[in-house]
Coordinates of C-alpha atoms and ligand atoms in Angstrom, one line a residue:
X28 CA 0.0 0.0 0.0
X29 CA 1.2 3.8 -0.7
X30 CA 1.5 5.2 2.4
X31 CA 2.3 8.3 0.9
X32 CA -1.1 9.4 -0.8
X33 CA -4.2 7.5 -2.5
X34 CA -6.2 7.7 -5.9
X35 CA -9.9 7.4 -5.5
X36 CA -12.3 7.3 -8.8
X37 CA -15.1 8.3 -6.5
X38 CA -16.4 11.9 -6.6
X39 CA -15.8 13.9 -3.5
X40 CA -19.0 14.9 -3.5
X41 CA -21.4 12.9 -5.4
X42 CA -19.5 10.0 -5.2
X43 CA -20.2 8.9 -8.2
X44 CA -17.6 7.8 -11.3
X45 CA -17.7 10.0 -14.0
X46 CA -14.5 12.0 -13.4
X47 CA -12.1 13.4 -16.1
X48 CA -8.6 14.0 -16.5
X49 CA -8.3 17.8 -17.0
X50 CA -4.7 18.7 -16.4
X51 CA -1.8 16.8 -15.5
X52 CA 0.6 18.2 -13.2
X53 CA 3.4 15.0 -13.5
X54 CA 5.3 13.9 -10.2
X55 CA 5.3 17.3 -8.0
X56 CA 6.9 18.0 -4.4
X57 CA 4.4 19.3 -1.7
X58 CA 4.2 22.8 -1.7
X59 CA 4.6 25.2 1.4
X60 CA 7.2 22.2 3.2
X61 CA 10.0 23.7 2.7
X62 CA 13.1 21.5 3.1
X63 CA 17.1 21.9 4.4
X64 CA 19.6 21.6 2.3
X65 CA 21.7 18.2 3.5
X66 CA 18.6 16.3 2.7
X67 CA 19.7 14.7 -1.0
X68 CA 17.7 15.3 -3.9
X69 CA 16.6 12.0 -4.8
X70 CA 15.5 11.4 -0.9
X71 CA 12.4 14.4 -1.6
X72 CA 9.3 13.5 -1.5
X73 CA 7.0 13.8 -5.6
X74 CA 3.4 12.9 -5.5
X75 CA 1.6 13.1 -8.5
X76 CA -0.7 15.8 -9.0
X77 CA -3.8 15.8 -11.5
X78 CA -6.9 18.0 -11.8
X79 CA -10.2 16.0 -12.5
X80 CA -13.5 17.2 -13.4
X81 CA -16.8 15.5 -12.4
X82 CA -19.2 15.1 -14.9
X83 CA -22.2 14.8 -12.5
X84 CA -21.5 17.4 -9.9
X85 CA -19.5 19.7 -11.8
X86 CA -16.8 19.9 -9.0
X87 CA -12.8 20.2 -10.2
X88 CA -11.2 18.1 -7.8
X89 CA -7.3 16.2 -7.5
X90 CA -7.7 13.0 -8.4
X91 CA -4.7 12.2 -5.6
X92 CA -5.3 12.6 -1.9
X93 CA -1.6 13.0 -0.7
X94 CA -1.7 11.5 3.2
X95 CA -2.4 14.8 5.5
X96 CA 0.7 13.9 7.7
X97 CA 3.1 15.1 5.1
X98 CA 1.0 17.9 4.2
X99 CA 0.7 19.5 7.4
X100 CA 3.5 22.1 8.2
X101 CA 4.1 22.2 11.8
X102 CA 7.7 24.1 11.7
X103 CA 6.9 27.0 9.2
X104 CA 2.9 27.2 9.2
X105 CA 1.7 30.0 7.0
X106 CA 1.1 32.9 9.3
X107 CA -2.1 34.6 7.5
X108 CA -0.9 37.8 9.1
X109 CA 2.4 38.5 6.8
X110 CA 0.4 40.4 3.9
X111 CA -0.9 43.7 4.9
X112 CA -3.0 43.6 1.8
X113 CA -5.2 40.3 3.2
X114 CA -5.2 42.1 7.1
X115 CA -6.8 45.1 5.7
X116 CA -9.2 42.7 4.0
X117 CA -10.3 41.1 6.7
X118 CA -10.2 44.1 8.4
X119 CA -13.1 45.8 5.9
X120 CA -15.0 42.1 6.0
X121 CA -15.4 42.2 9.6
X122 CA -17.1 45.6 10.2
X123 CA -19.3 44.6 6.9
X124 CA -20.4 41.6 8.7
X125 CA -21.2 43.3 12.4
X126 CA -23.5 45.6 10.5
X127 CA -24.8 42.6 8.1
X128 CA -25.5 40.0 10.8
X129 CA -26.3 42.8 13.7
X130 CA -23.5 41.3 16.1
X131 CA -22.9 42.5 19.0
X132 CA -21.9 41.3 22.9
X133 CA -24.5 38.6 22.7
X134 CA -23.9 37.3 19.7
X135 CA -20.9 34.2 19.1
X136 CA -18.9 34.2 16.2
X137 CA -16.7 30.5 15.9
X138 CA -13.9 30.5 13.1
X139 CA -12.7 27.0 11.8
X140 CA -8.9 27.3 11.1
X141 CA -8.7 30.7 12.6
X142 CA -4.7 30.7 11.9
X143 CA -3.3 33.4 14.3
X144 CA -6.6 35.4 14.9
X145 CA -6.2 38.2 12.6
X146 CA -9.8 37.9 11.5
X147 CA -11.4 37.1 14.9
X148 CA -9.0 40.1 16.7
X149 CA -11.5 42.6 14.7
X150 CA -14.4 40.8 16.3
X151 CA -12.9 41.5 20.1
X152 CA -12.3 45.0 19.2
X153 CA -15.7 45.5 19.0
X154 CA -16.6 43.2 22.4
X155 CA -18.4 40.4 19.7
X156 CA -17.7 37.0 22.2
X157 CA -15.5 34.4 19.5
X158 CA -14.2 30.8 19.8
X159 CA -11.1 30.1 17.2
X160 CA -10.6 26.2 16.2
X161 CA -6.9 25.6 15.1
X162 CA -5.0 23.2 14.4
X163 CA -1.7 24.1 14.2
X164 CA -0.1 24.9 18.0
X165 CA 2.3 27.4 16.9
X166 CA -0.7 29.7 15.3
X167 CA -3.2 28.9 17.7
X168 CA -0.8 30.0 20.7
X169 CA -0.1 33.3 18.9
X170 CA -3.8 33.7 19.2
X171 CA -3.9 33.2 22.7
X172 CA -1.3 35.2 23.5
X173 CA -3.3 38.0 22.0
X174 CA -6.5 37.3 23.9
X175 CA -8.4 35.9 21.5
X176 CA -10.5 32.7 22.5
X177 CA -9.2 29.7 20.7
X178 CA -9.2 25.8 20.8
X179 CA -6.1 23.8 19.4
X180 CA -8.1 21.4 17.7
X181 CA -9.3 19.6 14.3
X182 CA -12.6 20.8 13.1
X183 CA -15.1 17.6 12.2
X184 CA -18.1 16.5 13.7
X185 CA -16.5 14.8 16.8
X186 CA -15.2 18.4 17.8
X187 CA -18.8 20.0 16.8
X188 CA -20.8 18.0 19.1
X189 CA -18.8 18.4 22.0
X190 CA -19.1 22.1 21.4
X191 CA -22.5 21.8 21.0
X192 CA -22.9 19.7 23.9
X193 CA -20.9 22.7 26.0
X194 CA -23.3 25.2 24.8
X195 CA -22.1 26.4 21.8
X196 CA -24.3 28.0 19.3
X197 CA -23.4 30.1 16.8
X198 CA -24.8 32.9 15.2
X199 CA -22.2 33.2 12.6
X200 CA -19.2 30.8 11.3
X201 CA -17.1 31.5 9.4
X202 CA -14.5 29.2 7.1
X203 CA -12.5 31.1 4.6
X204 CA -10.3 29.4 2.6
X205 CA -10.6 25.9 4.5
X206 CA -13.3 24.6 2.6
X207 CA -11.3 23.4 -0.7
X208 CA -8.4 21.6 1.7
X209 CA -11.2 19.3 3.6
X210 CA -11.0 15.6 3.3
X211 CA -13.7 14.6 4.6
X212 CA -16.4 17.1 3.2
X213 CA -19.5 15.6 4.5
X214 CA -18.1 15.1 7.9
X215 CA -17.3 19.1 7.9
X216 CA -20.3 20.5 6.8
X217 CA -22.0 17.8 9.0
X218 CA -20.2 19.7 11.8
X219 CA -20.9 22.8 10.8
X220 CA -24.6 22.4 11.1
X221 CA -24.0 21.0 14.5
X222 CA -22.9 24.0 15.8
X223 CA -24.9 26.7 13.9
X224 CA -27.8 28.4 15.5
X225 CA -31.6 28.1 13.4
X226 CA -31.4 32.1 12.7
X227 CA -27.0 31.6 12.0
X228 CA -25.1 32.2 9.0
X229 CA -22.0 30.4 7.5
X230 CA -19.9 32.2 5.6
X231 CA -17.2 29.7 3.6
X232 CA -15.0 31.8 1.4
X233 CA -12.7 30.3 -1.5
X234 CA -11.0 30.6 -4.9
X235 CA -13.4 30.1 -7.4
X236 CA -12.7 27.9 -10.2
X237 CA -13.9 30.5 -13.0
X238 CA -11.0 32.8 -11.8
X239 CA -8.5 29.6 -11.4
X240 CA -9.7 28.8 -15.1
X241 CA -10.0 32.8 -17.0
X242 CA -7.2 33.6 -15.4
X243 CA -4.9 30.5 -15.8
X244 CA -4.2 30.4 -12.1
X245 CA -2.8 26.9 -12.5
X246 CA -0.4 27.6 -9.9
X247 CA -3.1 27.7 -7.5
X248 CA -3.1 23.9 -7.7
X249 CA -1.4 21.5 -4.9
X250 CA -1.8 18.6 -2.9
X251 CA -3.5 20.6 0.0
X252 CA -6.0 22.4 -2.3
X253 CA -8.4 19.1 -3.0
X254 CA -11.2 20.9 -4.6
X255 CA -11.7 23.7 -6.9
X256 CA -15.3 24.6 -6.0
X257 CA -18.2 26.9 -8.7
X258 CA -21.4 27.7 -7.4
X259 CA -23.2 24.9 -8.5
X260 CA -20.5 22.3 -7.3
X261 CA -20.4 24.2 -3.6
X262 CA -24.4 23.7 -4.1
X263 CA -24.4 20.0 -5.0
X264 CA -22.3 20.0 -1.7
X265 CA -24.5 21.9 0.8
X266 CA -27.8 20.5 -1.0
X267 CA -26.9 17.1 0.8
X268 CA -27.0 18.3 3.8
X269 CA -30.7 20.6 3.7
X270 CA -28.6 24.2 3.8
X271 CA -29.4 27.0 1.7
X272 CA -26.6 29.4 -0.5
X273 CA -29.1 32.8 0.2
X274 CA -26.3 35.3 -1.2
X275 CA -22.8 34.9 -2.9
X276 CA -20.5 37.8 -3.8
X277 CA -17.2 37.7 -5.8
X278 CA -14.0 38.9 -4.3
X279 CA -10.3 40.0 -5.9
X280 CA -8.9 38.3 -3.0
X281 CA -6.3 35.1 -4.0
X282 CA -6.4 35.8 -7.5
X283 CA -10.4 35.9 -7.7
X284 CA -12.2 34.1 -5.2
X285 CA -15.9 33.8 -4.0
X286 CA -17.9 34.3 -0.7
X287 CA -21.0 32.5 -0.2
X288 CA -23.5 33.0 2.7
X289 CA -25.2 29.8 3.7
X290 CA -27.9 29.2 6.0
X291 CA -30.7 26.7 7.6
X292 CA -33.3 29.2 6.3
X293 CA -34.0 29.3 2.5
X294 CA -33.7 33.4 1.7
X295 CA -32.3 32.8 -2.0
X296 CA -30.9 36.4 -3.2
X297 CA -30.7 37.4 -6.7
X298 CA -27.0 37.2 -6.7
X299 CA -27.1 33.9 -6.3
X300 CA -29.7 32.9 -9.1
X301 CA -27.7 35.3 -11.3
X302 CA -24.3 33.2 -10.8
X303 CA -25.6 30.3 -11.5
X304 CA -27.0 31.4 -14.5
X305 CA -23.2 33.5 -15.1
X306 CA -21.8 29.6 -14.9
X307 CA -24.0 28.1 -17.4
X308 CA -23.4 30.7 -19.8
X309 CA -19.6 30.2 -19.6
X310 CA -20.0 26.5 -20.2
X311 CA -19.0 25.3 -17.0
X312 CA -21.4 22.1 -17.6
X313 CA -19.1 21.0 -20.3
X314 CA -15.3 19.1 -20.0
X315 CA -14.1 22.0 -22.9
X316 CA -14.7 24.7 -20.6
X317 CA -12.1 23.1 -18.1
X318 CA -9.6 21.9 -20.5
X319 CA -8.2 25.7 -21.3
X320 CA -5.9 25.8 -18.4
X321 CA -3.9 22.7 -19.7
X322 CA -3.6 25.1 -22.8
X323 CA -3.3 28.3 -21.4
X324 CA -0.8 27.0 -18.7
X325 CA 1.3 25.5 -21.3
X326 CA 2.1 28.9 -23.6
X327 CA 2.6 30.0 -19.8
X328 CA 5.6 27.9 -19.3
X329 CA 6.4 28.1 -22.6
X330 CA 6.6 32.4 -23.1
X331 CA 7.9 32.2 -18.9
X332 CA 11.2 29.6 -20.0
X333 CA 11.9 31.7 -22.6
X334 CA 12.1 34.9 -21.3
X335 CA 13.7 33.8 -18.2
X336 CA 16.5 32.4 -20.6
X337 CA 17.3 35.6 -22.1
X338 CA 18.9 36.6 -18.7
X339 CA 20.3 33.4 -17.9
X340 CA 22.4 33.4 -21.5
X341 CA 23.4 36.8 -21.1
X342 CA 24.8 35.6 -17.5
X343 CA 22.3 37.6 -15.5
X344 CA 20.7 36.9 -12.7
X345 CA 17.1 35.9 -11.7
X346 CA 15.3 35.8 -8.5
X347 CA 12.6 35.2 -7.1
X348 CA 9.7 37.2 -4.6
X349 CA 7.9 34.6 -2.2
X350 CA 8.6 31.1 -0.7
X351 CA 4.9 30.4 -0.6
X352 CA 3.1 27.3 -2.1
X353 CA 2.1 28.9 -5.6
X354 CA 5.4 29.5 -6.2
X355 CA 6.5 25.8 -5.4
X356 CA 3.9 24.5 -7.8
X357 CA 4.8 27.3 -10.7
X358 CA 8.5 26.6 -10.6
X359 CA 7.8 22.7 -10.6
X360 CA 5.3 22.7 -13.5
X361 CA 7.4 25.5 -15.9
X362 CA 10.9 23.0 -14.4
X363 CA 12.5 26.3 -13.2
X364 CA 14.8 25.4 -10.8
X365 CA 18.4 26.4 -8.5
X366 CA 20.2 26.7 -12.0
X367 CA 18.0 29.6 -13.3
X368 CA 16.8 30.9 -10.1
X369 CA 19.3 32.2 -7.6
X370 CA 17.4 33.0 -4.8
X371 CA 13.8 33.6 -3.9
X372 CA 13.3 36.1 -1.0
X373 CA 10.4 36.0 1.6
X374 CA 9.0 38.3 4.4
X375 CA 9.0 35.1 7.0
X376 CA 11.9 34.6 8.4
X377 CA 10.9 31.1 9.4
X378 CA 11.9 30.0 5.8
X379 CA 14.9 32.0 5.8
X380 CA 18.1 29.3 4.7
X381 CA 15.6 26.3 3.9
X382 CA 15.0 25.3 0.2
X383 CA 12.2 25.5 -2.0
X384 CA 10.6 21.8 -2.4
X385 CA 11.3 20.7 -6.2
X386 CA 13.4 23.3 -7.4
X387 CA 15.5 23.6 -4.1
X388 CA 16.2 27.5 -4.2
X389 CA 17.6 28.8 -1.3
X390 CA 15.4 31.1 0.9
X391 CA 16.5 34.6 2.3
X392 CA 15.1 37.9 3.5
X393 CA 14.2 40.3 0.6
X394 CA 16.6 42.6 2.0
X395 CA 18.8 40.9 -0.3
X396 CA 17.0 42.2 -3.3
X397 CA 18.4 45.1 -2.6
X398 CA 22.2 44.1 -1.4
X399 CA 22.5 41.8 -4.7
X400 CA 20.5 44.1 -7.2
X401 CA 19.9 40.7 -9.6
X402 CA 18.8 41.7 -12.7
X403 CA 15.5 40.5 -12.6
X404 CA 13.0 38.9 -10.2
X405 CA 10.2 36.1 -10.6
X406 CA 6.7 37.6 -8.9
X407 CA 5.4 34.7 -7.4
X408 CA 2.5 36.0 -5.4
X409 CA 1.4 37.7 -8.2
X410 CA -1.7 38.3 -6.9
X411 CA -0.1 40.7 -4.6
X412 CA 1.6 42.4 -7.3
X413 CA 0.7 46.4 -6.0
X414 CA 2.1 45.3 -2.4
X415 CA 5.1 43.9 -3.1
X416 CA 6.2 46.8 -6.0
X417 CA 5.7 49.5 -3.6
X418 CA 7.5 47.4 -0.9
X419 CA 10.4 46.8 -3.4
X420 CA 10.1 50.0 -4.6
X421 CA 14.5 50.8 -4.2
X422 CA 15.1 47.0 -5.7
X423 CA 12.9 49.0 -9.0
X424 CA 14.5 52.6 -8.6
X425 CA 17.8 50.6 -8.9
X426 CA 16.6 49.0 -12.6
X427 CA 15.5 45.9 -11.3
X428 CA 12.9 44.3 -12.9
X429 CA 9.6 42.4 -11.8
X430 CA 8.7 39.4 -14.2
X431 CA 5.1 38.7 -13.4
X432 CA 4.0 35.2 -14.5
X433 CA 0.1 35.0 -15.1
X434 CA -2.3 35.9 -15.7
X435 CA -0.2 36.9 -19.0
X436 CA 3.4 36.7 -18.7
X437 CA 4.9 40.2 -18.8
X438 CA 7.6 43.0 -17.4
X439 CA 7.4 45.7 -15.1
Ligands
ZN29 ZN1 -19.4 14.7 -8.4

C-alpha cells in the first residue's frame, strides 16, 4: 500500500464515477514544506498531482489525496498575518459583517482554522464573544497570547458535538479558505450544522474555479488544495446536507475568489440565481470549458522559459519574490529550478536558509534584493503584485525588474 497518498475514482462529493482528466501536473513535491539543504535530492518527497472534473457534480477536484501527515506544516505554518494587503481585508469584512448580521456582545462568532486570529481580533475589538478552532499549535498559541479565544483542535463532527454539547451555538461561522483543503467534506459541513444556530449564518469563502480557469491560475493547484469549487459544485455540496446558499459575492482576493452565505433558512438572493446562471453561460457544464488551463498554462511555461533564458544566456541573474506554495507549484510545473533561479526572498523569516521543495532554491530575506541588485525577479505572489512593488520599490529605482508570470506573462 502507498503510504504516501491514495487515488480514488469516487467523486468527493457525489461520489459517483464519471470523473475526467483535466490537467496533469506530473510527479510534483508538496508545496509550502520547505526543506534543508543536507537532505539529497533524490530522498524528496513527488506525489503526482492531476486535476479532475466530475461530470455529475461539476466539481474540479485532485484526483490524488496526498496523506495529510506530510502535508501539514508544523515548523513553518503559514502565518495569514504577513500580507498587509489580506489584514486590511479582513479588516473591511469584519465591520461589513457586524453591521450585516447585527452582532454584537450577545452574539458568538466561531472561526474553523482561525490561523493566528487576525480575522477574529477585529471581532474583540468590537466586544463580539469568538471561539477560534486551530489546528496548528504554533498559530493557535499566537492567538492566545493576543486574547483571543481559541481551541487547538481539528474541526469535524467529533469536535462540533462536543461544542455543542458545551453550549455552543453560533450565530455566525465563518470558514474562509478551508473549505477546498477538507478531506472529509460531509463530515465538515456535517459539523458545521451542528454548531450553527436556526437564525445563523455560514460564511465559507474560497477561490473560485472560474477565476482559477479565466485567469490561468494553474499555480493555484497542490496537494492541499483538493477541490476547486463553482457555485453549483459548492451547491451539489450543501444541497446534501438541507442548507441553503441565500447570497454569494465575488471577491479580488487570491487571485479571484468567491464568498457565499449559507444558512438553515432558504432566503435565495438574486445574486445567487444570477451566478448560476453566469456559470451556465460560460459552459461550466461542459469538460471543454475546463480543459483551457492545460492550454493556457502550457504557452505559460512556454513564453515564462523563454524569457527567463534571455537573462540566464546573457549571464544575469534571476530571483525570485515569495517562498509560498504557488510559487512551489509554478517553478515545478514550468521545471525552473536552482540553476535559473538564484534566490527567492520571503517576508517570513521562518523559511529563511531552507529550500524550496522541487526546485530547491535557497530562501532569504528580501533585504537581499536590494544588497545583490539581480537583474530580474520572478513575482510569485502575483496576486499581490501592488504590495510587493511598492514594498520593493529601491530594488525597482535601482533597474531591477519584476517578471510577473500570469495571468499573461509580462515586465514591469
Ligand atoms: Zn461529483
Amino acid at each position: 500500500m502507498n503510504t504516501t497518498y491514495s487515488v480514488s475514482d469516487s467523486c468527493r462529493v457525489c461520489g459517483k464515477g464519471n470523473l475526467h482528466s483535466i490537467l496533469e501536473y506530473g510527479d510534483m513535491p508538496i508545496a509550502d514544506v520547505l526543506i534543508d539543504s543536507t537532505l539529497p535530492k533524490e530522498q524528496e518527497l513527488l506525489i503526482p498531482l492531476t486535476l479532475v472534473w466530475c461530470s455529475d457534480c461539476l466539481l474540479l477536484q485532485l484526483h490524488e489525496t496526498a496523506n495529510p501527515n506530510l502535508l501539514f506544516n508544523a515548523k513553518y505554518p503559514y502565518l495569514s498575518s504577513i500580507s498587509s494587503t489580506w489584514l486590511n481585508h479582513c479588516r473591511d469584512n469584519v465591520e461589513s459583517l457586524i453591521k450585516t448580521f447585527k452582532l454584537d456582545s450577545n452574539s458568538t462568532v466561531v472561526e474553523l482554522a482561525s490561523n493566528d486570529g487576525y480575522l477574529l481580533r477585529n471581532f474583540v475589538k468590537h466586544n463580539i464573544p469568538v471561539l477560534g478552532i486551530e489546528p496548528s499549535s504554533i498559530c493557535a498559541d499566537i492567538a492566545i497570547q493576543n486574547g483571543i479565544n481559541t481551541r487547538t483542535e481539528f474541526f469535524d463532527s467529533t469536535l462540533a458535538e462536543k461544542l455543542q454539547t458545551e453550549g455552543i451555538s453560533a450565530d455566525l461561522v465563518i470558514s474562509n479558505n478551508v473549505l477546498a483543503h477538507v478531506h472529509e467534506l460531509h463530515d465538515f459541513v456535517n459539523g458545521v450544522k451542528t454548531i450553527l444556530n436556526e437564525n445563523g449564518s455560514w460564511i465559507i469563502e474560497f477561490p473560485y474555479v472560474i477565476d482559477l480557469i479565466d485567469g490561468c491560475a494553474f499555480d493555484t493547484v497542490y496537494h492541499q488544495h483538493l477541490c476547486y469549487f463553482s457555485v453549483h459544485s459548492v451547491k451539489a455540496l450543501l444541497d446534501q446536507h438541507g442548507l441553503f446558499i441565500n447570497d454569494v459575492q465575488r471577491l479580488s482576493t487570491h487571485g479571484g475568489s468567491i464568498r457565499v452565505v449559507v444558512s438553515r433558512k432558504r432566503d435565495i438572493g438574486k445574486s445567487v440565481t444570477d451566478l448560476l446562471e453566469q456559470e451556465s453561460t460560460l459552459g461550466i457544464i461542459n469538460e471543454r470549458y475546463y480543459r483551457q488551463i492545460a492550454e493556457d498554462s502550457k504557452k505559460v511555461k512556454e513564453q515564462l522559459c523563454k524569457l527567463i533564458d534571455k537573462f540566464t544566456m546573457k549571464r544575469q541573474t534571476v530571483a525570485a519574490y515569495g517562498a509560498a506554495a504557488k510559487g512551489t507549484t509554478l517553478l515545478a510545473y514550468c521545471d525552473l529550478n536552482w540553476e535559473k533561479i538564484s534566490f527567492v526572498v520571503d517576508k517570513n523569516k521562518k523559511k529563511h536558509n531552507k529550500l524550496l521543495p522541487g526546485s530547491r532554491i535557497p530562501i532569504f530575506h528580501p533585504s537581499r534584493l536590494v544588497s545583490n541588485q539581480p537583474d530580474a525577479c520572478l513575482l510569485l505572489p502575483w496576486n499581490l503584485k501592488e504590495e510587493i512593488l511598492t514594498e520593493q520599490s529601491k530594488y525597482c529605482q535601482h533597474g531591477g525588474k519584476f517578471i510577473v508570470p500570469l495571468p499573461k506573462v509580462s515586465m514591469i
